[in-house]
Amino acid sequence: MNPATTALTVRDPWALVPSIGNLDAYITAVNRLPMLTAQEEVALGKRLRDHGDLEAAGRLVLSHLRLVVSVSRQYLGYGLPQGDLIQEGNVGLMKAVKRFDPDQGVRLVSYALHWIKAEIHEYILKNWRMVKVATTKAQRKLFFNLRSMKQGLKADAAEADLHRSTLTPAEVDTVARELNVKPDEVIEMETRLAGGDVALEPQTDDSEESFAPIAYLADDASEPTRLLEARHRDWLSGDGIAQALSVLDERSRRIVEERWLKVNDDSSGGMTLHELAAEYGVSAERIRQIEVAAMKKMRKALEATA
């Protein structure tokens, strides 16, 4: 939004600021706007504070648009459009004008600088990467100072170290001391700044070699269906089997246990059909029939509790 729209009645040249969409024309226009004298600034500030005069607010904003353009140039290295940086800086400028107290004896340019930078900083942190790289106060301080400090340290380094990309332990300590942060935080931010965004979804290339992280980053172990299946298997192997065995008579239960649930020390398993037949004085075929009937009975019991 063009800040000129904040004024109700603005006379030339205040109404000559074009849209930021035409960035070159916008910058040329704001650099031609006349600056306010200290007396004019105080008078306009009092009109805004005491009477809510929007025309006065508009003139205060418009006369400082060149400041926003100047500040935005300091952040072009982050790869974001200058028009967007100016847009956010203008928001900060309008916040500063709204809170400006002309009786403090401070020029608006000094007061507004903090608000302009704060809005631009917040915009950069939200849009520089898909994942926000700085959240704490120390991380924000490192984000906006580490790269320039690294360049300064490299300039002071020996010729052989000019191509080194990472900081030495001594340089980490220097940065931490100057910014009043922990060395571990310096190392962490250096790692974050050196990284880059990776698209999770597949790209337009359909070749088999074009593999997006979404294909291999999924944790199948945490998939809800698999969790339910694993929980059901655990129940079957414990309480489920015990509950199913409880519906059998003593002979059927012992046959099932000996045939399927017992493991001897030599890993040979339980008794064979012939061994059980000899113990109960029946044929091996009869033992097999009892086993089949018992298994069906157990299966029905488990299905009833599923």
XYZ file of C-alpha atoms in Angstrom:
306
model
C 0.000 0.000 0.000
C 1.293 3.446 -0.903
C 1.793 5.406 2.361
C 0.343 8.472 0.637
C -3.096 6.914 1.064
C -2.845 7.553 4.802
C -3.409 11.261 4.150
C -6.849 12.681 3.580
C -5.865 15.851 1.762
C -2.375 15.909 0.308
C -1.214 18.659 -2.042
C 1.544 18.333 -4.658
C 4.240 17.066 -4.510
C 2.974 14.694 -1.832
C 0.522 12.949 -4.166
C 3.158 12.209 -6.837
C 4.515 8.967 -5.336
C 3.881 6.053 -7.763
C 3.181 2.449 -6.835
C 6.063 0.308 -5.548
C 5.254 -2.021 -8.453
C 7.350 0.350 -10.587
C 10.348 0.310 -8.268
C 12.668 2.621 -10.219
C 9.960 5.265 -10.621
C 9.038 4.931 -6.948
C 12.625 5.433 -5.751
C 13.107 8.391 -8.074
C 9.882 9.978 -6.817
C 10.559 9.591 -3.102
C 14.079 11.000 -3.487
C 12.553 14.150 -4.977
C 10.166 14.735 -2.089
C 11.271 17.704 0.046
C 12.634 17.076 3.528
C 10.955 18.670 6.540
C 12.731 21.147 8.758
C 12.873 20.457 12.483
C 10.231 23.106 13.089
C 7.884 21.665 10.446
C 8.366 18.183 11.872
C 7.460 19.305 15.393
C 4.416 21.238 14.174
C 3.134 18.265 12.173
C 3.833 15.899 15.061
C 1.754 18.035 17.418
C -1.108 18.230 14.910
C -1.126 14.440 14.682
C -0.809 13.853 18.421
C -3.255 16.494 19.606
C -5.840 16.438 16.822
C -5.356 13.131 15.007
C -4.574 15.057 11.817
C -4.109 12.446 9.095
C -2.761 14.977 6.607
C 0.030 15.758 9.071
C 0.693 12.005 9.461
C 0.861 11.636 5.673
C 3.395 14.440 5.328
C 5.562 12.953 8.090
C 5.486 9.546 6.403
C 6.117 10.799 2.883
C 9.062 12.960 3.885
C 10.822 9.883 5.304
C 10.167 7.393 2.497
C 13.702 7.945 1.198
C 14.976 6.710 4.573
C 13.139 3.404 4.081
C 14.655 3.037 0.598
C 18.112 3.663 2.021
C 17.670 1.126 4.822
C 16.254 -1.497 2.450
C 19.473 -1.423 0.390
C 21.374 -2.741 3.409
C 19.413 -6.011 3.245
C 19.567 -6.811 -0.476
C 22.118 -9.563 0.250
C 19.382 -11.806 1.621
C 17.963 -12.333 -1.864
C 14.515 -10.878 -1.197
C 12.860 -8.330 -3.529
C 13.702 -4.751 -2.621
C 10.097 -3.755 -3.247
C 8.975 -6.123 -0.506
C 11.664 -4.823 1.855
C 10.530 -1.240 1.195
C 6.912 -2.251 1.735
C 7.697 -3.717 5.152
C 9.935 -0.779 6.036
C 7.065 1.596 5.216
C 4.896 -0.285 7.705
C 7.559 0.294 10.343
C 7.754 3.966 9.382
C 3.996 4.399 9.818
C 4.179 2.727 13.244
C 6.948 5.147 14.217
C 4.945 8.166 13.042
C 1.945 6.994 15.051
C 4.056 6.788 18.239
C 6.198 9.871 17.593
C 6.289 12.430 20.416
C 7.528 15.815 19.140
C 8.192 17.045 22.687
C 11.021 14.555 23.246
C 13.455 16.677 21.236
C 14.407 13.753 18.978
C 14.130 13.926 15.193
C 11.737 11.453 13.628
C 14.519 10.010 11.455
C 16.336 8.696 14.541
C 13.179 7.339 16.138
C 11.849 5.749 12.945
C 15.071 3.909 12.153
C 14.400 1.324 14.876
C 10.849 0.618 13.683
C 11.851 0.393 10.021
C 14.626 -2.102 10.744
C 12.415 -4.111 13.098
C 9.769 -4.667 10.405
C 12.354 -5.511 7.750
C 14.104 -7.919 10.133
C 10.853 -9.711 10.877
C 10.022 -9.985 7.173
C 13.456 -11.418 6.341
C 13.294 -13.979 9.147
C 9.871 -15.171 7.949
C 10.713 -15.322 4.256
C 14.447 -16.002 3.882
C 13.930 -19.724 4.285
C 10.919 -22.018 4.394
C 11.868 -22.838 7.994
C 12.515 -19.903 10.311
C 16.230 -19.914 11.146
C 16.198 -17.512 14.101
C 13.695 -17.308 16.930
C 15.563 -16.314 20.094
C 17.164 -12.923 20.690
C 20.672 -14.405 20.410
C 19.815 -16.197 17.155
C 18.375 -13.025 15.613
C 21.505 -11.105 16.592
C 23.709 -13.756 14.992
C 21.559 -13.989 11.869
C 21.972 -10.299 11.033
C 25.640 -9.976 12.059
C 27.440 -13.278 11.551
C 28.041 -13.038 7.794
C 29.492 -9.540 7.938
C 31.663 -10.478 10.918
C 32.955 -13.554 9.074
C 33.967 -11.375 6.136
C 35.803 -9.040 8.501
C 37.621 -11.929 10.162
C 38.602 -13.358 6.762
C 39.979 -9.987 5.706
C 42.272 -10.093 8.725
C 43.277 -13.721 8.112
C 46.369 -14.966 6.308
C 46.338 -15.468 2.540
C 46.157 -19.260 2.978
C 42.933 -18.981 5.006
C 40.970 -16.813 2.568
C 39.148 -19.762 1.014
C 38.182 -21.317 4.361
C 34.392 -21.271 4.769
C 34.012 -22.173 8.435
C 35.098 -20.281 11.513
C 38.040 -21.464 13.595
C 37.499 -22.024 17.346
C 39.319 -18.744 18.031
C 37.059 -16.880 15.583
C 33.976 -18.479 17.143
C 35.080 -17.184 20.531
C 35.688 -13.720 19.059
C 32.202 -13.548 17.533
C 30.592 -14.885 20.708
C 32.381 -12.320 22.831
C 31.549 -9.355 20.581
C 27.869 -10.287 20.256
C 27.544 -11.488 23.856
C 26.268 -14.940 22.919
C 27.433 -18.493 23.592
C 30.033 -20.120 21.294
C 27.650 -23.043 20.729
C 25.052 -20.593 19.404
C 27.594 -19.177 16.947
C 28.386 -22.671 15.619
C 24.685 -23.547 15.375
C 23.833 -20.377 13.407
C 26.827 -20.864 11.098
C 25.496 -24.348 10.304
C 21.979 -23.014 9.666
C 23.211 -20.250 7.358
C 25.335 -22.712 5.394
C 22.345 -24.974 4.740
C 19.598 -24.561 2.188
C 15.981 -25.429 1.550
C 15.129 -28.782 -0.027
C 11.752 -29.331 -1.676
C 9.852 -32.176 -0.021
C 7.591 -32.778 -3.010
C 8.841 -34.249 -6.327
C 10.004 -31.783 -8.961
C 8.743 -31.661 -12.542
C 11.391 -34.169 -13.648
C 9.703 -37.596 -13.799
C 12.900 -39.621 -14.080
C 13.570 -42.328 -11.509
C 16.693 -40.497 -10.356
C 14.638 -37.481 -9.314
C 13.769 -38.562 -5.771
C 12.224 -36.017 -3.406
C 12.684 -36.378 0.385
C 8.960 -37.028 0.814
C 9.639 -40.486 -0.624
C 12.054 -41.548 2.106
C 11.506 -39.272 5.108
C 8.171 -40.784 6.142
C 8.375 -42.749 9.404
C 6.370 -45.903 8.738
C 6.753 -46.955 12.372
C 4.565 -44.021 13.426
C 1.841 -44.612 10.829
C -1.467 -45.015 12.768
C -2.540 -48.219 11.034
C 0.819 -49.848 11.676
C 0.704 -48.785 15.318
C -2.732 -50.368 15.748
C -1.580 -53.547 14.035
C 1.511 -53.774 16.229
C -0.571 -53.191 19.365
C -2.995 -55.939 18.300
C -0.137 -58.367 17.646
C 1.297 -57.681 21.092
C -2.094 -58.363 22.653
C -2.532 -61.607 20.702
C 0.872 -62.893 21.753
C 0.114 -62.255 25.403
C -3.342 -61.757 26.893
C -5.110 -62.877 23.706
C -3.531 -66.346 23.668
C -4.118 -66.792 27.391
C -7.785 -65.825 26.996
C -8.252 -68.193 24.023
C -6.650 -71.095 25.907
C -9.014 -70.542 28.827
C -12.010 -71.701 26.723
C -10.429 -75.170 26.143
C -10.708 -78.264 28.286
C -7.555 -79.460 30.031
C -6.588 -82.105 27.437
C -7.123 -79.810 24.438
C -5.211 -76.990 26.131
C -2.223 -79.271 26.876
C -2.148 -80.580 23.306
C -2.120 -77.050 21.871
C 0.542 -75.912 24.346
C 2.757 -78.918 23.634
C 2.362 -78.637 19.876
C 2.610 -74.858 19.407
C 3.622 -72.959 22.511
C 6.402 -74.932 24.148
C 10.068 -74.526 23.276
C 12.624 -76.808 24.937
C 16.176 -75.832 25.739
C 17.393 -77.548 22.574
C 14.870 -75.541 20.510
C 13.251 -78.800 19.404
C 9.714 -77.703 20.305
C 7.077 -79.644 22.230
C 5.779 -83.212 21.945
C 4.931 -84.849 18.611
C 1.550 -86.266 17.668
C 2.779 -89.804 18.318
C 4.179 -88.927 21.749
C 0.881 -87.333 22.795
C -1.051 -90.303 21.325
C 0.995 -92.719 23.395
C 0.409 -90.638 26.558
C -3.370 -90.472 26.129
C -3.753 -93.988 24.677
C -5.304 -92.897 21.409
C -4.149 -92.698 17.797
C -2.065 -89.896 16.363
C -4.963 -89.052 14.050
C -7.220 -88.535 17.058
C -4.702 -86.176 18.621
C -4.621 -84.215 15.315
C -8.435 -83.991 15.286
C -8.486 -82.685 18.882
C -5.813 -80.135 17.935
C -7.775 -78.883 14.893
C -11.000 -78.573 16.915
C -9.156 -76.713 19.702
C -7.597 -74.259 17.211
C -11.037 -73.465 15.713
C -12.456 -72.884 19.180
C -9.581 -70.546 20.055
C -9.982 -68.616 16.794
C -13.692 -67.994 17.520
C -12.830 -66.819 21.010
C -10.268 -64.341 19.641
C -12.663 -63.040 16.971
C -15.318 -62.443 19.624
C -12.954 -60.190 21.598
C -11.423 -58.357 18.590
